[in-house]
Short mmCIF file of C-alpha atoms and ligand atoms in Angstrom, two decimals:
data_model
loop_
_atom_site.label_atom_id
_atom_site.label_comp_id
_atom_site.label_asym_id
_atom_site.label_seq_id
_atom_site.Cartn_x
_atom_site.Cartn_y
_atom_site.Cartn_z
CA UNK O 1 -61.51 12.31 -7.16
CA UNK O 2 -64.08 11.06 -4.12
CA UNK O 3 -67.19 13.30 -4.06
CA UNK O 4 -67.18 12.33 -0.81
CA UNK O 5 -64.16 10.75 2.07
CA UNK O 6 -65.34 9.34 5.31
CA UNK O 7 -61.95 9.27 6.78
CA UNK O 8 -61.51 13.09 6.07
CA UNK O 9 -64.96 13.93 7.40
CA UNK O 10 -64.94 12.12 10.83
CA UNK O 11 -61.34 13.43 11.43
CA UNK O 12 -62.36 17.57 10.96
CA UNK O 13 -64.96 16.72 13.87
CA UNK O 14 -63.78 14.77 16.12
CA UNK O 15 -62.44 16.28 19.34
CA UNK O 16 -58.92 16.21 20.98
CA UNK O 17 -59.17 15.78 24.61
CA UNK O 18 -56.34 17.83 26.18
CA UNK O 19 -58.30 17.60 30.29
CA UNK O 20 -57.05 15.28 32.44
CA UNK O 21 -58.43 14.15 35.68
CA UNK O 22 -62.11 13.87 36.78
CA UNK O 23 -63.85 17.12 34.48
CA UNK O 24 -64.61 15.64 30.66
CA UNK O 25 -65.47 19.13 28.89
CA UNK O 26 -67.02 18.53 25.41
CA UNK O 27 -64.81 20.27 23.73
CA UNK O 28 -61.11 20.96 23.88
CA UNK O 29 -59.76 22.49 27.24
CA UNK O 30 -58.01 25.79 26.88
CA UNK O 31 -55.03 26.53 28.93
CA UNK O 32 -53.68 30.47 29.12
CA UNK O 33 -51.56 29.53 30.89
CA UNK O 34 -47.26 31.06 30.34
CA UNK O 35 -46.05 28.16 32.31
CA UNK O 36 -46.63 25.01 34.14
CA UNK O 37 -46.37 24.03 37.82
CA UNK O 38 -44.55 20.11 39.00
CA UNK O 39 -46.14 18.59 41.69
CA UNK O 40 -42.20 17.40 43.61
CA UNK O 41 -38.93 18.00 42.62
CA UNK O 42 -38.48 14.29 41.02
CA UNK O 43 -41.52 15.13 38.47
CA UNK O 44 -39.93 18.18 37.62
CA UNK O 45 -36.13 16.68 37.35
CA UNK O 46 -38.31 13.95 34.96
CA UNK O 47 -39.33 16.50 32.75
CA UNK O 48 -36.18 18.72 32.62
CA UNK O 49 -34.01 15.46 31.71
CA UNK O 50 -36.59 14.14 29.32
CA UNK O 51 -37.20 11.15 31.31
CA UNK O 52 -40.74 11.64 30.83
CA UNK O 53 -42.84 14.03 28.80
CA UNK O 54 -44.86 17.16 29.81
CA UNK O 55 -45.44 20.66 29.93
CA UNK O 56 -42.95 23.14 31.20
CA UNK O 57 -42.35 26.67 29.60
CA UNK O 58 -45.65 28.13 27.24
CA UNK O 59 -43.07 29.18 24.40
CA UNK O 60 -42.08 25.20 25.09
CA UNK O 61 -45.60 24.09 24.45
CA UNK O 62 -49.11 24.11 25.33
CA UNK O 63 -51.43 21.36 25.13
CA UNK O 64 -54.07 23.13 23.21
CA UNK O 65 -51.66 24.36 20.47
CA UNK O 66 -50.38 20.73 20.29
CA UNK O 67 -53.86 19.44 19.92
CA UNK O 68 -54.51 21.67 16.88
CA UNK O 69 -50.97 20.84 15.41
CA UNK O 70 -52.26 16.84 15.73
CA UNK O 71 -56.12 17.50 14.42
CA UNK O 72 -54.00 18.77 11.05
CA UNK O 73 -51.49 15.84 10.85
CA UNK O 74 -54.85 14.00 11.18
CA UNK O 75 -56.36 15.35 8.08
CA UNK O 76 -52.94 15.80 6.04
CA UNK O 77 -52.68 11.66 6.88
CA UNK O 78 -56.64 10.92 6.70
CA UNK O 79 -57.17 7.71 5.29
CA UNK O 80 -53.52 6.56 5.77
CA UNK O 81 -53.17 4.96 8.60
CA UNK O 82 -49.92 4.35 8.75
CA UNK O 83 -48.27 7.39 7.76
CA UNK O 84 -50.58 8.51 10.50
CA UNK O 85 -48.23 6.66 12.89
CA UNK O 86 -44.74 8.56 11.60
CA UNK O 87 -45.89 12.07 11.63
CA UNK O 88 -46.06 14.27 13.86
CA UNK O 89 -46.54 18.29 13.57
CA UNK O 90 -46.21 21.86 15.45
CA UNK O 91 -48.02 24.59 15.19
CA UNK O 92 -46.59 28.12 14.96
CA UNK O 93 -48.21 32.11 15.68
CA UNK O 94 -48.80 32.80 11.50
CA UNK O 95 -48.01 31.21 8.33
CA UNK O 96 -45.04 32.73 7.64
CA UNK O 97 -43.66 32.01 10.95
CA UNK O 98 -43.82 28.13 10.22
CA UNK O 99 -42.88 29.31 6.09
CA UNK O 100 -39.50 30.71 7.88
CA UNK O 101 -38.89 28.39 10.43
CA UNK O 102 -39.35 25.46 8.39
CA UNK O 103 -36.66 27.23 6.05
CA UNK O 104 -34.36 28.09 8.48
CA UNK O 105 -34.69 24.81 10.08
CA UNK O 106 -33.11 22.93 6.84
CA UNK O 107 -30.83 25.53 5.60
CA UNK O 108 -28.06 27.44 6.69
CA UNK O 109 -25.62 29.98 5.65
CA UNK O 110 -23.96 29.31 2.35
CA UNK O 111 -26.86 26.71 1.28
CA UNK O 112 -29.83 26.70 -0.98
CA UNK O 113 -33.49 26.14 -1.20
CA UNK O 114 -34.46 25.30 -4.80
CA UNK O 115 -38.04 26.65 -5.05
CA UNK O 116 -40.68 26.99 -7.46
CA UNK O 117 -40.58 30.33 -9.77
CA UNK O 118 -44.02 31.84 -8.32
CA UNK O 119 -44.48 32.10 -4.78
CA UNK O 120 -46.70 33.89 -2.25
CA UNK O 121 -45.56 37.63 -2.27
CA UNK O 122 -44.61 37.29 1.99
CA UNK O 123 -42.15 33.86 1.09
CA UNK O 124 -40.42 35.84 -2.03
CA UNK O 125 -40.03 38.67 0.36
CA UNK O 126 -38.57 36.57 3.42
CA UNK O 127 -36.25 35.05 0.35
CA UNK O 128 -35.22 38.56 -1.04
CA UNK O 129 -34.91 40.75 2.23
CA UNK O 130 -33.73 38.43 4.93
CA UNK O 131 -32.93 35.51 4.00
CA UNK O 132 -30.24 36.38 1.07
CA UNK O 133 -28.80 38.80 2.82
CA UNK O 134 -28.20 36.48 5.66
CA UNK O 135 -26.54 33.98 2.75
CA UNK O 136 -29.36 31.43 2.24
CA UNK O 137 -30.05 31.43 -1.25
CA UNK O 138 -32.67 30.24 -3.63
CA UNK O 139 -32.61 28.28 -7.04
CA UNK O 140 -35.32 29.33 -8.92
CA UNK O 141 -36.74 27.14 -11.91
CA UNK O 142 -39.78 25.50 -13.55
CA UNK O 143 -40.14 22.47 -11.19
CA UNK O 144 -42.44 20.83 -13.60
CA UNK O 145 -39.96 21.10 -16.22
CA UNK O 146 -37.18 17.44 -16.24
CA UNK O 147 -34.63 19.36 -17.57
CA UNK O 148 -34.57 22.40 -15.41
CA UNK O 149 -34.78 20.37 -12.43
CA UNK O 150 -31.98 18.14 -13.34
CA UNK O 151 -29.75 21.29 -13.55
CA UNK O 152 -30.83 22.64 -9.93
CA UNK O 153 -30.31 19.69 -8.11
CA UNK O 154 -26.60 19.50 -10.04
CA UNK O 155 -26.51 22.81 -7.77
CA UNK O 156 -27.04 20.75 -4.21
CA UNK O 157 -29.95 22.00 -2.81
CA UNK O 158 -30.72 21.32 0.99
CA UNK O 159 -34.79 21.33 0.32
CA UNK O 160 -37.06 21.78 -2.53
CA UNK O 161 -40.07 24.43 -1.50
CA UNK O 162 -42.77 24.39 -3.40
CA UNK O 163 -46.45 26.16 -3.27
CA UNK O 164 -49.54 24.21 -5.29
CA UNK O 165 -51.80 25.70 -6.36
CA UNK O 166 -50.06 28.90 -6.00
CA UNK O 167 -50.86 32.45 -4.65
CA UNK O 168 -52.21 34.16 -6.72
CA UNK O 169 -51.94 32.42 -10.02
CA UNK O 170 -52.64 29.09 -9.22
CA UNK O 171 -49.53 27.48 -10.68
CA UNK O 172 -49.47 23.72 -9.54
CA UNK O 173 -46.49 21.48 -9.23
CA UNK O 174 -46.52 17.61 -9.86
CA UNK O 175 -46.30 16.70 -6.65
CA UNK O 176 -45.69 12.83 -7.71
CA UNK O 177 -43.28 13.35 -10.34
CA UNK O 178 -40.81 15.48 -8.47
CA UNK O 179 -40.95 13.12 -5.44
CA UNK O 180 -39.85 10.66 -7.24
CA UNK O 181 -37.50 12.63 -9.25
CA UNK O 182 -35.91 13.62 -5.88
CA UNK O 183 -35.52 9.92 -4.77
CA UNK O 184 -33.99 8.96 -8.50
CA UNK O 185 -31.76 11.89 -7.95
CA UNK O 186 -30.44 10.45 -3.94
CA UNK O 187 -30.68 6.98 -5.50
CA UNK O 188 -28.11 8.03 -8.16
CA UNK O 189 -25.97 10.67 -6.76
CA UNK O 190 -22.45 9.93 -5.92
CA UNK O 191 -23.03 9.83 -2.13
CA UNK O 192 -26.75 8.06 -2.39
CA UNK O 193 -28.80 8.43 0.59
CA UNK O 194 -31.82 10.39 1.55
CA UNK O 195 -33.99 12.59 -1.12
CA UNK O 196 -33.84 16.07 -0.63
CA UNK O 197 -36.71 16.89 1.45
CA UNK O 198 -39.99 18.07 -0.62
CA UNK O 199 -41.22 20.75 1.46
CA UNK O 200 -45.11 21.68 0.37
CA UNK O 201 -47.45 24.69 1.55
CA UNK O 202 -50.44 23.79 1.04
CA UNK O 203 -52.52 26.68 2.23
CA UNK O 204 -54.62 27.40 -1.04
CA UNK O 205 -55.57 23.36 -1.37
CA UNK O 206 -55.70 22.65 2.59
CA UNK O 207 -55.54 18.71 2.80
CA UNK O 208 -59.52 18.17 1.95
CA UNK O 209 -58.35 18.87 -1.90
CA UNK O 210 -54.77 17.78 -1.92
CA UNK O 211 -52.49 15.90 1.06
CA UNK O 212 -49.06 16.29 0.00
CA UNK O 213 -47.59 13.79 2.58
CA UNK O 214 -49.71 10.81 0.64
CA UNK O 215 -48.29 12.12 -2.84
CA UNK O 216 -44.70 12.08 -1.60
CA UNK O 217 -43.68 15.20 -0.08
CA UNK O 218 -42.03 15.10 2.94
CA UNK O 219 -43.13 18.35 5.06
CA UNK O 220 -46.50 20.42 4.34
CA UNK O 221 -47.12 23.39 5.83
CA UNK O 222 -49.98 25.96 6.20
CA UNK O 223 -51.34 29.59 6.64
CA UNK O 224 -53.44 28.92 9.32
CA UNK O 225 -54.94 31.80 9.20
CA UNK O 226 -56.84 30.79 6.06
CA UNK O 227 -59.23 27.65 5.17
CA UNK O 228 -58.39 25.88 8.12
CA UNK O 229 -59.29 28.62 10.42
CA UNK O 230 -61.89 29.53 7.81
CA UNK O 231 -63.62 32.30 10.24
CA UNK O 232 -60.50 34.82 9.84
CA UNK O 233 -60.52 34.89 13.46
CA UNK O 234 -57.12 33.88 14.35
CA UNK O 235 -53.37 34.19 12.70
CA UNK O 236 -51.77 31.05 12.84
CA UNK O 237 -49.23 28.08 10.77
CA UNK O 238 -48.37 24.65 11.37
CA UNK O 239 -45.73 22.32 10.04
CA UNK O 240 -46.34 18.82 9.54
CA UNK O 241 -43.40 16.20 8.96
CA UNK O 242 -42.87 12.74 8.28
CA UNK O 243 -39.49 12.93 10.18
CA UNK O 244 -40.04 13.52 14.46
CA UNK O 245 -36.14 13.88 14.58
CA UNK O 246 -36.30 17.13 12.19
CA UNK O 247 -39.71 18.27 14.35
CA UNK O 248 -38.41 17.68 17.48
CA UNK O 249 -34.94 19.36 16.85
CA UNK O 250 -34.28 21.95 14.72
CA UNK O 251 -37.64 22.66 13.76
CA UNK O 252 -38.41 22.58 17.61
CA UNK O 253 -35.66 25.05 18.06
CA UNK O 254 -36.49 27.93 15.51
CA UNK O 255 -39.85 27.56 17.58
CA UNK O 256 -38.61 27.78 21.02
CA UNK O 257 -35.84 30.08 20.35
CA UNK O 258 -37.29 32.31 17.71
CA UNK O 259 -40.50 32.01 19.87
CA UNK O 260 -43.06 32.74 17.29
CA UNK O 261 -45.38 30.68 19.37
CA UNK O 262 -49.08 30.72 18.68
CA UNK O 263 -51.62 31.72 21.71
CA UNK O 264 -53.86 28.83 22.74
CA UNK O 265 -56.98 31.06 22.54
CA UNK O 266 -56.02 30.97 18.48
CA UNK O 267 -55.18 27.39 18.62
CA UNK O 268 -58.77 26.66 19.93
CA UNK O 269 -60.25 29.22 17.35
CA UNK O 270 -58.43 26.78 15.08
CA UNK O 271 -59.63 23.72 16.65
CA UNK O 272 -62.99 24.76 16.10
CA UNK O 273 -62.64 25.96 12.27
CA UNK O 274 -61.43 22.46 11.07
CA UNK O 275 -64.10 21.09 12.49
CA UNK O 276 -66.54 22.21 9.61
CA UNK O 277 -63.47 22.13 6.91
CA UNK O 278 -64.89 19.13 5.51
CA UNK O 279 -68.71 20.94 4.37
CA UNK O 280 -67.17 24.44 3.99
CA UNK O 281 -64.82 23.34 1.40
CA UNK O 282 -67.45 21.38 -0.46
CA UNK O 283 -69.86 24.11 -0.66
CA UNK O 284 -66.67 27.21 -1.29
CA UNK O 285 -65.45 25.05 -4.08
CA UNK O 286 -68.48 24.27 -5.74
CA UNK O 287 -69.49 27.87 -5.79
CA UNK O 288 -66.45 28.79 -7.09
CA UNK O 289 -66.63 25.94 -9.77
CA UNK O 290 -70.26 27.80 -10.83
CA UNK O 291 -68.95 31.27 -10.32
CA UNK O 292 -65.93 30.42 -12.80
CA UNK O 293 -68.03 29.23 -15.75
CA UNK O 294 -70.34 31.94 -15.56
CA UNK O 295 -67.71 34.80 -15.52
CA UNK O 296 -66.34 33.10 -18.17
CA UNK O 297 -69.54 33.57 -20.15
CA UNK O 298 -69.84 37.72 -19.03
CA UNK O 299 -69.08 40.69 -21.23
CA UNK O 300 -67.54 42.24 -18.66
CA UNK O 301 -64.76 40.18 -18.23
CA UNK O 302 -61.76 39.41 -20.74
CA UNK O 303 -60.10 35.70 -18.90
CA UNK O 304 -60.94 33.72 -16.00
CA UNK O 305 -58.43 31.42 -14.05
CA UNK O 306 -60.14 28.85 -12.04
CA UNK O 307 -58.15 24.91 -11.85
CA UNK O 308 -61.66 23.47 -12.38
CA UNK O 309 -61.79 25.26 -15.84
CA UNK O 310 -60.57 23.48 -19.10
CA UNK O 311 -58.69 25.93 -20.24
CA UNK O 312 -56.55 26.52 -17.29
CA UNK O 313 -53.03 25.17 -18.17
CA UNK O 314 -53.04 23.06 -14.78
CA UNK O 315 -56.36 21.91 -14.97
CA UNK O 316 -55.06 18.55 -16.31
CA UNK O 317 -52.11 18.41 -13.18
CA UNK O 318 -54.91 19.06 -10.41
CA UNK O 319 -57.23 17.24 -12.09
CA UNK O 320 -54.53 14.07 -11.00
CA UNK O 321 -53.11 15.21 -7.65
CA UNK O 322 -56.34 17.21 -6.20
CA UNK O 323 -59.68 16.32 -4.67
CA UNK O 324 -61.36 19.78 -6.00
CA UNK O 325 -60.28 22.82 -7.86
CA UNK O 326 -60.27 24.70 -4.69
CA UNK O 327 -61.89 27.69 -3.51
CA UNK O 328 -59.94 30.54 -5.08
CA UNK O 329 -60.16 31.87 -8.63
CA UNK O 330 -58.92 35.31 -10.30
CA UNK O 331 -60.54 36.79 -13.60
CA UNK O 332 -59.93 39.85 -15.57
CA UNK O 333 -62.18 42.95 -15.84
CA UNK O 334 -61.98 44.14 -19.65
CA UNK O 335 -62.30 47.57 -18.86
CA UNK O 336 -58.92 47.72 -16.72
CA UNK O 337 -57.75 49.81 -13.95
CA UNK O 338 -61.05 52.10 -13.79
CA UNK O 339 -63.45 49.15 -13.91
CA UNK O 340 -61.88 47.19 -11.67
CA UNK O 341 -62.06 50.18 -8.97
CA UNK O 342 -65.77 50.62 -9.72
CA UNK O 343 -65.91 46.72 -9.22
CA UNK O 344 -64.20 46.77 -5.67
CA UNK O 345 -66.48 49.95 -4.85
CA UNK O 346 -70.10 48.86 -5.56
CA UNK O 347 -69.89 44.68 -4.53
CA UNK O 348 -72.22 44.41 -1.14
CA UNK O 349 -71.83 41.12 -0.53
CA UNK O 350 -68.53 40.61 -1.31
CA UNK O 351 -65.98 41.96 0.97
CA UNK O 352 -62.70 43.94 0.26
CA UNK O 353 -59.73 42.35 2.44
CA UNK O 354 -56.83 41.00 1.38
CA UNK O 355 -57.16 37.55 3.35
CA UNK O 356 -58.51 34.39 2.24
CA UNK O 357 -60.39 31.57 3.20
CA UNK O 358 -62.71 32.67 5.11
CA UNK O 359 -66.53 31.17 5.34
CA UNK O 360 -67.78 34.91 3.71
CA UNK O 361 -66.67 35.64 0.40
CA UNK O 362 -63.81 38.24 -0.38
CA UNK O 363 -62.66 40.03 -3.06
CA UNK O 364 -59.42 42.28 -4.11
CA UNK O 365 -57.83 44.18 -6.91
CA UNK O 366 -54.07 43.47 -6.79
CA UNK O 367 -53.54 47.16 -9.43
CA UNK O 368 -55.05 49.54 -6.84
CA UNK O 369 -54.54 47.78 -3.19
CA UNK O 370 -51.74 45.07 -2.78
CA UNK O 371 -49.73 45.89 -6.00
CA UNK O 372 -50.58 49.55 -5.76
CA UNK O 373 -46.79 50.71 -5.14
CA UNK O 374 -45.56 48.44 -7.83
CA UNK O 375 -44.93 49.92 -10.76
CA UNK O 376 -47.41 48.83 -13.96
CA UNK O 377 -44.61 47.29 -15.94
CA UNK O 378 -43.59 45.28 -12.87
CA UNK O 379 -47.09 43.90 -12.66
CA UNK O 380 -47.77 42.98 -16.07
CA UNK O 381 -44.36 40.93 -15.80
CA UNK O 382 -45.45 38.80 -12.60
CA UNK O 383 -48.96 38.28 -14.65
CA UNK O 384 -50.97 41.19 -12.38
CA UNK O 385 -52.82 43.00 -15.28
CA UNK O 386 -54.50 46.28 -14.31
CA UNK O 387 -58.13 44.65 -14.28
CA UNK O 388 -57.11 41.04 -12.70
CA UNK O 389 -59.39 40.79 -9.59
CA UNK O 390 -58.78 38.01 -7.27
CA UNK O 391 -61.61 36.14 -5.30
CA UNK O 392 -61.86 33.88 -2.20
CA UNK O 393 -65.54 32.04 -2.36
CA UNK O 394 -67.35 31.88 0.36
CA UNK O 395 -70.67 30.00 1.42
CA UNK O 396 -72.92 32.60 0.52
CA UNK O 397 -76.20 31.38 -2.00
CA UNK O 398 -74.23 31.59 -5.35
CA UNK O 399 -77.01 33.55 -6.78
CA UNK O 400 -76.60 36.09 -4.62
CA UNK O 401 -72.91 35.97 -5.27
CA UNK O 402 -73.27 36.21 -9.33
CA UNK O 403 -75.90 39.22 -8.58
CA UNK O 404 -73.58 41.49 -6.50
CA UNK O 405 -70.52 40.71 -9.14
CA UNK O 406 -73.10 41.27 -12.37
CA UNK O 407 -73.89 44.99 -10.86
CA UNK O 408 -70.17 45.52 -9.88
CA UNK O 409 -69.51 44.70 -13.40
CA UNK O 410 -72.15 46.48 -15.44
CA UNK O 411 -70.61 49.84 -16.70
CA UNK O 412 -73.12 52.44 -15.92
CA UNK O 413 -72.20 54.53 -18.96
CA UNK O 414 -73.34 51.98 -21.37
C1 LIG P 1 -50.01 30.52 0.26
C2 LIG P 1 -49.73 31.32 1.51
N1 LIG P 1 -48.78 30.87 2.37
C3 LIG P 1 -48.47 31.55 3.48
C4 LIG P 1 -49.10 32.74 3.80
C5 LIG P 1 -48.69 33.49 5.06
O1 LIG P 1 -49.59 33.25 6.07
P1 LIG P 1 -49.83 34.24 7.34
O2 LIG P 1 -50.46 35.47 6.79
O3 LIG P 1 -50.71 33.42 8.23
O4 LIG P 1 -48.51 34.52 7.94
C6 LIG P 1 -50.10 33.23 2.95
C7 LIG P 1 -50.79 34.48 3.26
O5 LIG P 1 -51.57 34.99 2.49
C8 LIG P 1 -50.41 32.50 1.77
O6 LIG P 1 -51.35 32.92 0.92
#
């Protein structure tokens, strides 16, 4: 693990020019535009027979939205240059809008995705309520565990997905081994060939902590929306590839003809988050690394779960495959249910919203907002107890941070 990585930093700043012609604006050009005009006839018989390439139809693409897609294949490839050269990426209107067209891009009826046994609560759901029913099923197993994954690839599986770390647990996959278990597996099946594509969202890590692509995945995709952003100004999701074919067809096609297309105001939102990824991330994660041992050492509070602690059972895995620990951590309040709620009500500092990543710092209590309509035994099984309270670190002074979260947590009866 670098403290520090040149390649990463110059490529969140640098800009994309998307002008052409005699005005050089500093930054990247916007362009609201729904479609775009051809000079002739012949220029626009060129672009409709892909004789040369351009801009048509908005839900076709938009140079703005292209030039964020390409600043995050820049950072997922930073400091490989020529991996650089193979990928390419697009960006989509939300994270689970690339999540679903990335799916739906590899499998179809009758097929299945083997995936990793905790997700993010929006991907189980798109697996449980339309996907399923539409005959795209899921294999779902321990992807960290040789045995288990011999079994589910025995099944034929069209794509591994996998989350690391996940939401909200922070599970973490090894990235490494099951790459290369996936290439021992095409090497030695009966028909050989390509690996099963390794498809990674990496939302929670974003590619300062972890690039999947240089570990051996074969897709990554993002929320947006999240770190990248960082401002929580703008939905958004992109999906980067090593494989232009798959980007340029099917994935192209879910985009165009499903049409979840971002705006290119959001794109340039985006354009300018990543630009300060690289010191934002620094600064979130160490706060959360301080945070994280000093909950640990509060009355208050029964278990912390931070990758950057010991004691976290993956703290050895990300330890390996991650830059940081990342800017998330959950812990548990020992006085359950009712002193979480006091928690959420008397934090100043700390926000209450259910997104993430953002530069400020934001806090939630899965028992009485997300998981509210879940029954308690349903919780406890998915690892939700009634005092877990999950945080998203922001850039705030940590002291300040610790003081708001040391009077949400002192119990004014005592
Ligand atoms: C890990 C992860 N992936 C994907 C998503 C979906 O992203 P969006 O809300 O931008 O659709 C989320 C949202 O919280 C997430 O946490």
């Amino acid at each position: 693990m670098s403290p520090t990585d040149p390649a990463f930093a110059t490529a969140c700043v640098r800009n994309r020019h998307t002008a052409k012609g005699p005005v050089h604006p500093h930054r990247e050009a916007i362009y609201p535009t729904s479609a775009f005009g051809y000079p002739d006839t012949a220029s626009a018989m060129a672009l409709f027979e892909d004789r040369e390439q351009g801009y048509v139809y908005g839900r076709w693409g938009n140079p703005t939205c292209d030039a964020a897609a390409e600043a995050i294949a820049d950072l997922e490839c930073a400091g490989a240059p020529e991996l650089r050269e193979q990928v390419g990426a697009r960006l989509f209107a939300s994270g689970m809008a690339a999540i679903a067209s990335a799916l739906l891009a590899f499998a179809g009826p009758g097929e299945r995705i083997l995936v990793q046994r905790q997700l993010y609560g929006g991907t189980d759901e798109l697996f449980r309520r339309w996907l399923e029913p539409r005959g795209i099923g899921r294999i779902s197993v321990d992807l960290n565990d040789p045995a288990a994954l011999a079994q589910a690839l025995a099944q034929k599986p069209v794509a591994v997905y996998v989350e690391t770390p996940s939401n909200p647990m922070l599970e973490c996959v090894d990235l490494p081994a099951l790459a290369s278990a996936l290439r021992a597996h095409a090497g030695g099946g009966a028909g050989g060939g390509r690996p099963i594509p390794l498809v990674v969202d990496n939302t929670f890590a974003t590619p300062w902590a972890q690039r999947p692509l240089q570990l051996g995945a074969d897709v990554v995709l993002h929320s947006t929306t999240k770190f990248l952003n960082g401002h929580g100004s703008a939905l958004g999701g992109c999906v980067v590839s090593r494989d232009r074919d798959w980007l340029n067809g099917p994935l192209f096609d879910q985009l165009k003809l499903l049409g979840a297309v971002p705006s290119p105001f959001d794109a340039w939102l985006l354009l300018g988050g990543i630009k300060t990824l690289d010191v934002r991330m620094e600064r979130q994660c160490a706060n959360a690394m301080v945070l994280a041992g000093w909950l640990s050492g509060h009355a208050a509070v029964s278990a912390v779960h931070y990758l950057g602690l010991d004691g976290h059972p993956f703290h050895q895995l990300a330890s390996r495959q991650m830059r940081g620990f990342g800017a998330m951590l959950s812990f548990e309040v020992a006085g359950g249910l009712e002193a979480g709620i006091r928690l959420m009500d008397q934090v100043r500092v700390c926000t209450l919203a259910t997104t993430l990543g953002t530069v400020d710092t934001l806090i939630q209590h899965p028992a009485s907002m997300t998981h509210a309509p879940v029954p308690a035994g349903e919780r406890a099984a998915a690892g939700i107890s009634d005092g877990l309270v999950r945080l998203s670190v922001g850039l705030e002074a940590v002291e300040d941070l610790q003081a708001d979260l040391d009077q949400g947590l002192s119990d004014p009866g005592r």
